[in-house]
Amino acid sequence: MKILIIEDEKLLADSVKRLLERKGFDVDCVYDGKTGEEYAELGIYDLLILDVMMPEMDGYSVARKVREKHCNTPILMLTAKSELEDRITGLNAGADYYLTKPFDTGELLACVNALLRRQGGQVDEMIFGNTGLDLSTGILSCNDRTIRLSEKEFDMMRFLLQSGEKNLSKETLLIKIWGYESNATENNVEVYIGFLRKKLAAIGSNIRIESIRRLGYHLEVNEEC
Amino acid sequence: MKILIIEDEKLLADSVKRLLERKGFDVDCVYDGKTGEEYAELGIYDLLILDVMMPEMDGYSVARKVREKHCNTPILMLTAKSELEDRITGLNAGADYYLTKPFDTGELLACVNALLRRQGGQVDEMIFGNTGLDLSTGILSCNDRTIRLSEKEFDMMRFLLQSGEKNLSKETLLIKIWGYESNATENNVEVYIGFLRKKLAAIGSNIRIESIRRLGYHLEVNEEC
DNA sequence: TTTTTTAAGTTTCAATTAAGGTTGGTAAAG
DNA sequence: CTTTACCAACCTTAATTGAAACTTAAAAAA
């Protein structure tokens, strides 16, 4: 995750940079508004941290300009001004959050995480080996190859991924997927295991569905040598 | 834009409701956490306004539960607690903004707008693939070809664009577009999906509305080779 | 008029079913 | 100990079927 800090007080900027880097973010700093705007508009950042009071070009103007260019990277405004009017101005200029100096580092991190959660958090996916299952669309993918699963295939794949290397009996799968009242047989499970194996192979996945006689199924990752 | 207020102080809840309704939002109120969670998880709201201190189930728990269900509607936390620790707890529980009571109505509106902007609320054109939807005129365009959408077509296209590659069930579309009380059926959704597909084709768009049996619809961009 | 709803008819494809093939374990026969 | 025979568990394949999705057009509403 790339973060850009636009802040004229070098000391503060650098200390925030270090704080965020320690948490694993990739952070750049610039020390004036004009340069900040140019960097921001590259569109490569996942978050802008923006000071309001800066010489030449203040934070509000940077935010406005950036938004005018249809760049909608989240903006965290960081400022000594705590007046109500300023907060409203900041939010209306396109900021997403307004934090008042002096701020607590824990709070800053919580804000940063909250803002970034929006960016990357919208797709949820279960991953095992080199293969992922998109939980919203039921699409199974491996590198750039993808394949769609039907509802039952999807349910079954989900349970297998959930259990990973832990074993699942046919009985369990039968009940979990077809329900108690169903009159599906264990053969239905076998057929669907077959479907999944075919689809996994089709996208070149390195995960296998292993079967153990009388005990059921579980996943394994193919080790290549 | 649909907003849900979860707040046990009826007076406050209702006054916020009126304020937002005057600005053109569609607002529902519930007065306890448990009910709030249920409503929120329907996934039909664009924003949750959530009080922290409530009997039975507090705001943090509601936020956490809602997020656990993979529902990522933005959350504005509204509370009398102004302690630092509380703000951090709130943000980490899944909130997107933390506003302290008593709050200024202007600030509340600015926050609401800032949060909704992320959902495509304040943007004037939504773009996906080579196709754009002008939100002020309801005109769908691709290169130099354009076509006008009717109101319902527009609503549906907007939700689809908002969700992009994320899947939307027919149920959700039905509730979002026709509302709860309506007696429209899933066939209405099917018919409108048909209308949109025809119009997308008419302007030579490279976006497709994919359907997945029993799971719903989502957008995909046609890859050309 | 244009938009929305309703309803009937059509198509499609996931799910089921069933039959036949394969595999692996076990035990009797050699 | 090795071979053979057998059985049960597991796998594969393909035909069938039925619900879901799509289309169309006419009626109703705006």
Coordinates of C-alpha atoms (C1' of nucleotides) in Angstrom, one line a residue:
Chain A
M1 CA 0.0 0.0 0.0
K2 CA 1.5 3.3 -1.1
I3 CA 0.9 6.4 1.0
L4 CA 1.9 10.0 0.1
I5 CA 2.5 12.6 2.9
I6 CA 2.2 16.2 1.9
E7 CA 3.4 18.3 4.9
D8 CA 5.7 21.3 5.1
E9 CA 7.0 20.5 8.6
K10 CA 9.8 18.1 7.7
L11 CA 10.2 16.8 11.2
L12 CA 6.6 15.8 11.6
A13 CA 6.4 14.4 8.0
D14 CA 9.4 12.2 8.6
S15 CA 8.2 10.9 11.9
V16 CA 4.9 9.9 10.4
K17 CA 6.7 8.4 7.5
R18 CA 8.8 6.2 9.9
L19 CA 5.7 5.3 11.9
L20 CA 3.9 4.1 8.8
E21 CA 6.9 2.3 7.3
R22 CA 7.2 0.3 10.5
K23 CA 3.7 -0.9 9.9
G24 CA 4.6 -2.1 6.4
F25 CA 3.4 0.8 4.3
D26 CA 5.3 2.2 1.4
V27 CA 5.6 5.9 2.1
D28 CA 6.7 9.0 0.1
C29 CA 7.0 12.6 1.5
V30 CA 6.8 15.9 -0.3
Y31 CA 7.1 19.2 1.5
D32 CA 4.9 21.6 -0.4
G33 CA 1.4 21.7 -1.9
K34 CA 2.3 22.3 -5.5
T35 CA 4.6 19.3 -5.7
G36 CA 2.1 17.3 -3.6
E37 CA -0.6 17.9 -6.1
E38 CA 1.6 16.6 -9.0
Y39 CA 2.6 13.5 -7.1
A40 CA -1.0 12.8 -6.0
E41 CA -2.3 13.1 -9.6
L42 CA -0.1 10.3 -10.7
G43 CA -2.8 8.1 -9.3
I44 CA -0.4 5.6 -7.8
Y45 CA -1.1 6.2 -4.2
D46 CA -3.7 4.4 -2.1
L47 CA -3.9 7.3 0.4
L48 CA -2.9 10.9 0.8
I49 CA -2.1 12.5 4.1
L50 CA -2.4 16.2 3.7
D51 CA -1.5 19.1 5.9
V52 CA -3.8 22.2 5.7
M53 CA -1.4 25.0 6.5
M54 CA 1.3 25.1 3.9
P55 CA 3.1 28.0 2.1
E56 CA 2.2 28.6 -1.5
M57 CA -0.7 26.2 -1.8
D58 CA -2.8 25.1 1.2
G59 CA -4.3 21.7 1.8
Y60 CA -7.8 22.6 0.8
S61 CA -6.6 23.8 -2.6
V62 CA -4.6 20.6 -3.1
A63 CA -7.6 18.5 -2.2
R64 CA -9.9 20.4 -4.6
K65 CA -7.4 20.3 -7.5
V66 CA -6.8 16.6 -7.0
R67 CA -10.6 15.9 -7.0
E68 CA -11.1 18.1 -10.1
K69 CA -8.7 15.8 -11.9
H70 CA -11.0 12.9 -11.2
C71 CA -8.5 11.4 -8.9
N72 CA -10.3 10.0 -5.9
T73 CA -7.6 8.6 -3.7
P74 CA -8.8 8.9 -0.1
I75 CA -7.5 11.9 1.7
L76 CA -6.7 12.2 5.4
M77 CA -6.4 15.9 6.4
L78 CA -4.0 16.5 9.2
T79 CA -4.0 19.9 10.8
A80 CA -3.5 22.2 13.7
K81 CA -6.8 24.0 13.0
S82 CA -9.6 22.5 15.0
E83 CA -12.3 25.0 14.3
L84 CA -15.6 23.6 13.1
E85 CA -15.6 25.7 10.0
D86 CA -12.3 24.3 9.0
R87 CA -13.4 20.7 9.4
I88 CA -16.4 21.4 7.2
T89 CA -14.3 23.2 4.6
G90 CA -11.9 20.3 4.5
L91 CA -14.5 17.6 4.1
N92 CA -16.3 19.6 1.4
A93 CA -13.0 20.1 -0.4
G94 CA -12.8 16.4 -0.9
A95 CA -11.2 15.1 2.2
D96 CA -12.3 11.8 3.7
Y97 CA -11.2 12.3 7.3
Y98 CA -10.1 15.2 9.4
L99 CA -7.6 14.7 12.2
T100 CA -6.5 17.5 14.5
K101 CA -2.9 18.0 15.7
P102 CA -1.5 17.0 18.0
F103 CA -2.8 13.5 17.3
D104 CA -2.2 10.2 18.9
T105 CA -0.2 7.8 16.7
G106 CA -2.7 5.0 17.5
E107 CA -5.5 7.1 16.3
L108 CA -3.6 8.0 13.1
L109 CA -3.0 4.3 12.4
A110 CA -6.7 3.5 13.1
C111 CA -7.7 6.2 10.6
V112 CA -5.2 5.1 8.0
N113 CA -6.5 1.5 8.3
A114 CA -10.1 2.6 8.2
L115 CA -9.5 4.5 5.0
L116 CA -7.4 1.8 3.3
R117 CA -10.0 -0.8 4.3
R118 CA -12.4 0.9 1.8
Q119 CA -9.8 0.7 -1.0
G120 CA -8.8 -2.9 -0.9
G121 CA -11.3 -4.5 1.3
Q122 CA -14.2 -4.7 -1.1
V123 CA -13.4 -8.0 -2.7
D124 CA -13.2 -11.0 -0.4
E125 CA -11.4 -14.0 -1.5
M126 CA -10.4 -17.3 0.0
I127 CA -6.9 -18.4 -1.0
F128 CA -5.1 -21.7 -0.9
G129 CA -2.0 -22.6 -2.8
N130 CA -1.9 -20.5 -6.0
T131 CA -5.7 -20.5 -6.2
G132 CA -8.4 -18.1 -5.1
L133 CA -12.1 -18.2 -4.8
D134 CA -14.0 -14.9 -5.1
L135 CA -16.8 -15.2 -2.6
S136 CA -19.1 -12.7 -4.3
T137 CA -19.0 -14.1 -7.8
G138 CA -18.0 -17.7 -7.2
I139 CA -15.2 -17.3 -9.7
L140 CA -12.2 -19.6 -9.1
S141 CA -8.9 -18.2 -10.3
C142 CA -5.2 -19.1 -10.6
N143 CA -2.8 -16.5 -12.0
D144 CA -4.7 -15.0 -14.9
R145 CA -6.9 -18.0 -15.6
T146 CA -10.4 -18.1 -14.2
I147 CA -13.4 -20.3 -14.3
R148 CA -17.0 -19.9 -13.0
L149 CA -18.4 -22.3 -10.4
S150 CA -22.1 -23.2 -10.1
E151 CA -23.8 -22.7 -6.8
K152 CA -23.2 -26.2 -5.5
E153 CA -19.6 -26.3 -6.8
F154 CA -19.1 -23.0 -5.1
D155 CA -20.5 -24.2 -1.8
M156 CA -18.4 -27.3 -1.9
M157 CA -15.2 -25.4 -2.8
R158 CA -15.8 -23.0 0.0
F159 CA -16.1 -25.8 2.6
L160 CA -13.0 -27.5 1.3
L161 CA -11.0 -24.2 1.4
Q162 CA -12.4 -23.5 4.8
S163 CA -11.1 -26.8 6.1
G164 CA -7.9 -26.8 4.1
E165 CA -5.8 -29.8 4.9
K166 CA -8.4 -31.0 7.5
N167 CA -10.5 -33.9 6.4
L168 CA -14.2 -33.7 5.5
S169 CA -16.3 -36.7 5.4
K170 CA -18.8 -37.2 2.6
E171 CA -21.6 -37.2 5.2
T172 CA -20.5 -33.8 6.4
L173 CA -20.4 -32.4 2.9
L174 CA -23.7 -33.9 2.1
I175 CA -25.4 -32.3 5.1
K176 CA -23.6 -29.0 4.7
I177 CA -24.4 -28.6 1.0
W178 CA -27.6 -30.5 0.4
G179 CA -29.0 -30.2 3.9
Y180 CA -30.6 -32.7 6.2
E181 CA -33.9 -33.1 4.4
S182 CA -32.4 -33.7 1.0
N183 CA -32.5 -37.1 -0.6
A184 CA -29.1 -36.6 -2.4
T185 CA -26.7 -39.5 -2.0
E186 CA -23.0 -39.8 -1.5
N187 CA -22.7 -40.2 -5.2
N188 CA -23.8 -36.6 -5.6
V189 CA -20.7 -35.6 -3.5
E190 CA -18.5 -37.8 -5.7
V191 CA -19.9 -36.3 -8.9
Y192 CA -19.2 -32.7 -7.6
I193 CA -15.7 -33.6 -6.3
G194 CA -15.2 -34.7 -9.9
F195 CA -16.5 -31.4 -11.3
L196 CA -14.2 -29.4 -9.0
R197 CA -11.1 -31.5 -9.9
K198 CA -11.8 -30.9 -13.6
K199 CA -12.2 -27.1 -13.0
L200 CA -9.1 -26.9 -10.8
A201 CA -7.1 -28.7 -13.6
A202 CA -8.6 -26.4 -16.2
I203 CA -7.1 -23.3 -14.6
G204 CA -3.8 -25.0 -13.8
S205 CA -4.3 -24.8 -10.0
N206 CA -1.7 -26.4 -7.8
I207 CA -4.2 -27.6 -5.3
R208 CA -5.5 -31.2 -5.3
I209 CA -8.6 -32.7 -3.7
E210 CA -7.2 -35.8 -2.0
S211 CA -9.5 -38.6 -1.1
I212 CA -8.9 -41.1 1.7
R213 CA -10.9 -44.2 1.6
R214 CA -13.8 -44.2 4.1
L215 CA -12.7 -40.9 5.6
G216 CA -13.5 -38.3 3.0
Y217 CA -11.7 -35.5 1.3
H218 CA -9.2 -32.7 2.0
L219 CA -7.0 -30.3 0.1
E220 CA -3.3 -30.5 -0.6
V221 CA -0.9 -28.2 -2.4
N222 CA 1.2 -29.8 -5.2
E223 CA 4.9 -29.4 -4.4
E224 CA 6.9 -28.9 -7.6
C225 CA 10.5 -29.8 -7.5
Chain B
M1 CA -29.4 7.4 -1.2
K2 CA -30.6 5.2 1.6
I3 CA -29.4 5.9 5.2
L4 CA -30.0 3.9 8.3
I5 CA -29.9 5.5 11.7
I6 CA -29.3 3.3 14.7
E7 CA -29.8 5.3 17.9
D8 CA -31.7 4.7 21.1
E9 CA -32.5 8.4 21.8
K10 CA -35.6 8.7 19.7
L11 CA -35.6 12.5 19.8
L12 CA -32.1 12.8 18.5
A13 CA -32.6 10.0 15.9
D14 CA -35.8 11.7 14.6
S15 CA -34.2 15.1 14.4
V16 CA -31.3 13.8 12.4
K17 CA -33.7 11.9 10.2
R18 CA -35.6 15.1 9.4
L19 CA -32.4 17.0 8.7
L20 CA -31.2 14.4 6.2
E21 CA -34.6 14.0 4.6
R22 CA -34.7 17.7 4.0
K23 CA -31.4 17.2 2.0
G24 CA -33.1 14.5 -0.1
F25 CA -31.9 11.3 1.5
D26 CA -34.1 8.3 2.2
V27 CA -33.8 7.7 5.9
D28 CA -34.9 4.8 8.1
C29 CA -34.5 4.8 11.9
V30 CA -34.3 1.9 14.4
Y31 CA -33.9 2.3 18.1
D32 CA -31.8 -0.6 19.3
G33 CA -28.6 -2.4 18.3
K34 CA -30.0 -5.8 17.6
T35 CA -32.7 -4.6 15.2
G36 CA -30.1 -2.2 13.7
E37 CA -27.8 -5.1 12.9
E38 CA -30.5 -7.0 11.1
Y39 CA -31.5 -4.0 9.0
A40 CA -27.9 -3.1 8.2
E41 CA -27.1 -6.6 7.0
L42 CA -29.8 -6.4 4.3
G43 CA -27.2 -4.6 2.4
I44 CA -29.6 -2.1 1.0
Y45 CA -28.2 1.0 2.8
D46 CA -25.6 3.3 1.5
L47 CA -24.6 4.6 4.9
L48 CA -25.1 3.6 8.6
I49 CA -25.2 6.2 11.3
L50 CA -24.6 4.4 14.5
D51 CA -24.7 5.4 18.2
V52 CA -22.2 3.8 20.5
M53 CA -24.1 3.8 23.8
M54 CA -27.2 1.7 23.5
P55 CA -28.9 -0.8 25.7
E56 CA -28.5 -4.5 24.9
M57 CA -26.0 -4.2 22.1
D58 CA -23.6 -1.3 21.8
G59 CA -22.4 0.4 18.6
Y60 CA -19.0 -1.3 18.5
S61 CA -20.6 -4.7 18.5
V62 CA -23.1 -3.8 15.8
A63 CA -20.2 -2.5 13.6
R64 CA -18.2 -5.6 14.2
K65 CA -21.1 -8.0 13.5
V66 CA -22.0 -6.1 10.3
R67 CA -18.4 -6.3 9.1
E68 CA -18.2 -10.0 9.9
K69 CA -21.1 -10.6 7.6
H70 CA -19.0 -9.1 4.8
C71 CA -21.3 -6.1 4.6
N72 CA -19.2 -3.0 4.0
T73 CA -21.6 -0.2 4.1
P74 CA -19.8 2.9 5.4
I75 CA -20.4 3.6 9.1
L76 CA -20.5 7.0 10.8
M77 CA -20.2 6.6 14.5
L78 CA -22.0 9.2 16.5
T79 CA -21.4 9.3 20.2
A80 CA -21.1 11.2 23.5
K81 CA -17.8 9.5 24.3
S82 CA -14.9 11.7 23.1
E83 CA -12.1 9.7 24.7
L84 CA -9.2 8.8 22.4
E85 CA -9.5 5.1 23.2
D86 CA -13.1 5.1 22.1
R87 CA -12.3 6.7 18.8
I88 CA -9.7 4.0 18.1
T89 CA -12.0 1.2 19.2
G90 CA -14.7 2.6 17.0
L91 CA -12.4 2.8 13.9
N92 CA -11.0 -0.6 14.5
A93 CA -14.4 -2.1 14.9
G94 CA -15.1 -1.1 11.3
A95 CA -16.4 2.4 11.5
D96 CA -15.3 4.9 8.8
Y97 CA -15.8 8.1 10.8
Y98 CA -16.2 9.1 14.4
L99 CA -18.2 12.2 15.3
T100 CA -18.6 13.4 18.9
K101 CA -21.9 14.7 20.4
P102 CA -22.9 17.4 20.5
F103 CA -22.1 17.8 16.8
D104 CA -22.9 20.6 14.4
T105 CA -25.5 19.8 11.8
G106 CA -23.2 21.3 9.1
E107 CA -20.4 19.0 10.1
L108 CA -22.7 16.0 10.1
L109 CA -23.8 16.8 6.6
A110 CA -20.2 17.3 5.5
C111 CA -19.3 13.9 6.9
V112 CA -22.3 12.2 5.4
N113 CA -21.5 13.7 2.0
A114 CA -17.8 12.8 2.3
L115 CA -18.8 9.2 3.1
L116 CA -21.4 8.9 0.4
R117 CA -19.0 10.5 -2.2
R118 CA -17.0 7.3 -1.9
Q119 CA -20.1 5.3 -2.8
G120 CA -20.6 7.3 -6.0
G121 CA -22.9 9.8 -4.3
Q122 CA -21.3 13.1 -5.4
V123 CA -19.6 12.0 -8.5
D124 CA -21.3 13.2 -11.7
E125 CA -20.1 10.3 -14.0
M126 CA -19.5 6.7 -13.2
I127 CA -17.2 4.9 -15.5
F128 CA -16.6 1.2 -16.1
G129 CA -14.8 -0.3 -19.1
N130 CA -15.3 2.1 -22.0
T131 CA -18.7 3.1 -20.8
G132 CA -19.9 6.0 -18.7
L133 CA -23.1 6.9 -17.0
D134 CA -23.9 10.6 -16.5
L135 CA -25.6 10.8 -13.2
S136 CA -27.2 14.1 -13.8
T137 CA -28.9 13.3 -17.1
G138 CA -29.0 9.5 -17.0
I139 CA -27.3 9.2 -20.3
L140 CA -25.2 6.2 -21.0
S141 CA -22.3 6.7 -23.3
C142 CA -19.5 4.8 -25.1
N143 CA -17.1 6.7 -27.3
D144 CA -19.4 9.0 -29.2
R145 CA -22.5 6.9 -29.0
T146 CA -25.0 7.7 -26.4
I147 CA -28.4 6.5 -25.2
R148 CA -30.9 7.7 -22.6
L149 CA -32.0 5.5 -19.7
S150 CA -35.4 5.5 -18.1
E151 CA -35.5 6.1 -14.3
K152 CA -35.6 2.4 -13.4
E153 CA -33.0 1.5 -15.9
F154 CA -30.8 4.3 -14.5
D155 CA -31.2 3.1 -10.9
M156 CA -30.3 -0.4 -11.9
M157 CA -27.3 0.7 -14.0
R158 CA -26.0 2.8 -11.1
F159 CA -26.1 -0.1 -8.6
L160 CA -24.4 -2.3 -11.1
L161 CA -21.7 0.2 -11.7
Q162 CA -21.3 0.8 -8.0
S163 CA -20.8 -2.8 -7.3
G164 CA -18.7 -3.4 -10.5
E165 CA -17.4 -6.9 -10.4
K166 CA -19.0 -7.7 -7.1
N167 CA -22.1 -9.7 -7.3
L168 CA -25.6 -8.4 -6.7
S169 CA -28.5 -10.8 -5.9
K170 CA -31.9 -10.2 -7.5
E171 CA -33.3 -9.8 -4.0
T172 CA -30.9 -6.9 -3.4
L173 CA -31.7 -5.2 -6.7
L174 CA -35.4 -5.7 -6.1
I175 CA -35.2 -4.0 -2.7
K176 CA -32.8 -1.3 -3.8
I177 CA -34.8 -0.3 -6.8
W178 CA -38.4 -1.1 -6.1
G179 CA -38.3 -0.9 -2.3
Y180 CA -39.6 -3.1 0.4
E181 CA -43.3 -2.6 0.1
S182 CA -43.4 -3.1 -3.6
N183 CA -45.0 -6.1 -5.1
A184 CA -42.6 -6.3 -8.0
T185 CA -41.2 -9.8 -8.6
E186 CA -37.8 -11.1 -9.7
N187 CA -39.2 -11.1 -13.2
N188 CA -39.1 -7.3 -13.1
V189 CA -35.4 -7.5 -12.4
E190 CA -34.9 -9.9 -15.3
V191 CA -36.9 -7.7 -17.7
Y192 CA -34.8 -4.6 -16.8
I193 CA -31.5 -6.5 -17.0
G194 CA -32.7 -7.4 -20.5
F195 CA -33.4 -3.7 -21.3
L196 CA -30.0 -2.7 -20.1
R197 CA -28.2 -5.4 -22.1
K198 CA -30.0 -4.2 -25.2
K199 CA -29.0 -0.6 -24.6
L200 CA -25.4 -1.5 -23.7
A201 CA -25.2 -3.4 -27.0
A202 CA -26.8 -0.5 -28.9
I203 CA -23.9 1.8 -28.0
G204 CA -21.2 -0.8 -28.5
S205 CA -20.2 -1.0 -24.9
N206 CA -17.5 -3.4 -23.8
I207 CA -19.2 -4.2 -20.5
R208 CA -21.4 -7.2 -20.1
I209 CA -23.9 -8.0 -17.4
E210 CA -23.0 -11.5 -16.3
S211 CA -25.5 -13.6 -14.6
I212 CA -24.7 -16.5 -12.3
R213 CA -27.6 -18.8 -11.6
R214 CA -29.1 -18.3 -8.1
L215 CA -26.4 -15.8 -7.2
G216 CA -27.3 -12.8 -9.2
Y217 CA -25.7 -10.3 -11.6
H218 CA -22.4 -8.5 -11.9
L219 CA -20.4 -6.5 -14.5
E220 CA -17.5 -7.7 -16.6
V221 CA -15.4 -6.0 -19.2
N222 CA -15.0 -7.8 -22.5
E223 CA -11.4 -8.5 -23.1
E224 CA -10.5 -8.2 -26.7
C225 CA -7.5 -10.0 -28.0
Chain C
dT1 C1' -46.1 9.5 -26.0
dT2 C1' -42.7 6.7 -23.0
dT3 C1' -42.2 3.9 -19.1
dT4 C1' -43.4 0.2 -16.2
dT5 C1' -45.8 -4.0 -15.2
dT6 C1' -47.6 -8.4 -16.1
dA7 C1' -47.7 -12.8 -18.1
dA8 C1' -47.0 -16.4 -21.1
dG9 C1' -43.8 -19.0 -23.9
dT10 C1' -38.9 -20.4 -24.7
dT11 C1' -34.3 -21.5 -23.8
dT12 C1' -30.6 -22.8 -21.1
dC13 C1' -27.8 -25.1 -18.0
dA14 C1' -27.1 -26.7 -13.1
dA15 C1' -28.5 -30.7 -10.7
dT16 C1' -29.7 -35.2 -10.5
dT17 C1' -29.6 -39.9 -11.7
dA18 C1' -27.9 -44.2 -13.0
dA19 C1' -25.0 -47.3 -15.2
dG20 C1' -20.4 -48.9 -15.9
dG21 C1' -15.4 -48.5 -14.9
dT22 C1' -11.4 -48.3 -11.7
dT23 C1' -9.0 -48.9 -7.7
dG24 C1' -7.5 -50.8 -3.4
dG25 C1' -7.9 -53.9 0.2
dT26 C1' -8.7 -58.7 1.9
dA27 C1' -8.6 -63.4 2.1
dA28 C1' -8.7 -67.9 0.2
dA29 C1' -6.0 -70.9 -2.9
dG30 C1' -1.9 -72.3 -4.7
Chain D
dC1 C1' 5.0 -65.9 -0.1
dT2 C1' 2.5 -65.1 -4.3
dT3 C1' -1.5 -65.4 -7.0
dT4 C1' -6.2 -65.0 -7.7
dA5 C1' -10.8 -63.7 -6.9
dC6 C1' -14.0 -60.8 -5.0
dC7 C1' -16.1 -56.9 -3.0
dA8 C1' -16.7 -52.3 -1.6
dA9 C1' -15.4 -47.7 -2.1
dC10 C1' -14.6 -44.4 -5.3
dC11 C1' -14.6 -42.3 -9.9
dT12 C1' -16.4 -41.2 -14.6
dT13 C1' -19.6 -40.3 -18.0
dA14 C1' -23.6 -39.1 -20.1
dA15 C1' -28.7 -38.8 -20.5
dT16 C1' -32.6 -36.7 -18.3
dT17 C1' -35.2 -33.2 -16.0
dG18 C1' -36.7 -29.2 -14.0
dA19 C1' -36.1 -24.8 -12.2
dA20 C1' -34.1 -20.5 -13.3
dA21 C1' -33.2 -17.1 -16.6
dC22 C1' -34.4 -14.9 -20.7
dT23 C1' -37.5 -13.0 -24.3
dT24 C1' -41.4 -11.1 -26.1
dA25 C1' -45.4 -8.7 -26.4
dA26 C1' -49.4 -6.8 -24.8
dA27 C1' -51.7 -4.2 -21.0
dA28 C1' -51.5 -0.6 -17.7
dA29 C1' -49.8 3.5 -15.9
dA30 C1' -47.6 7.8 -16.0

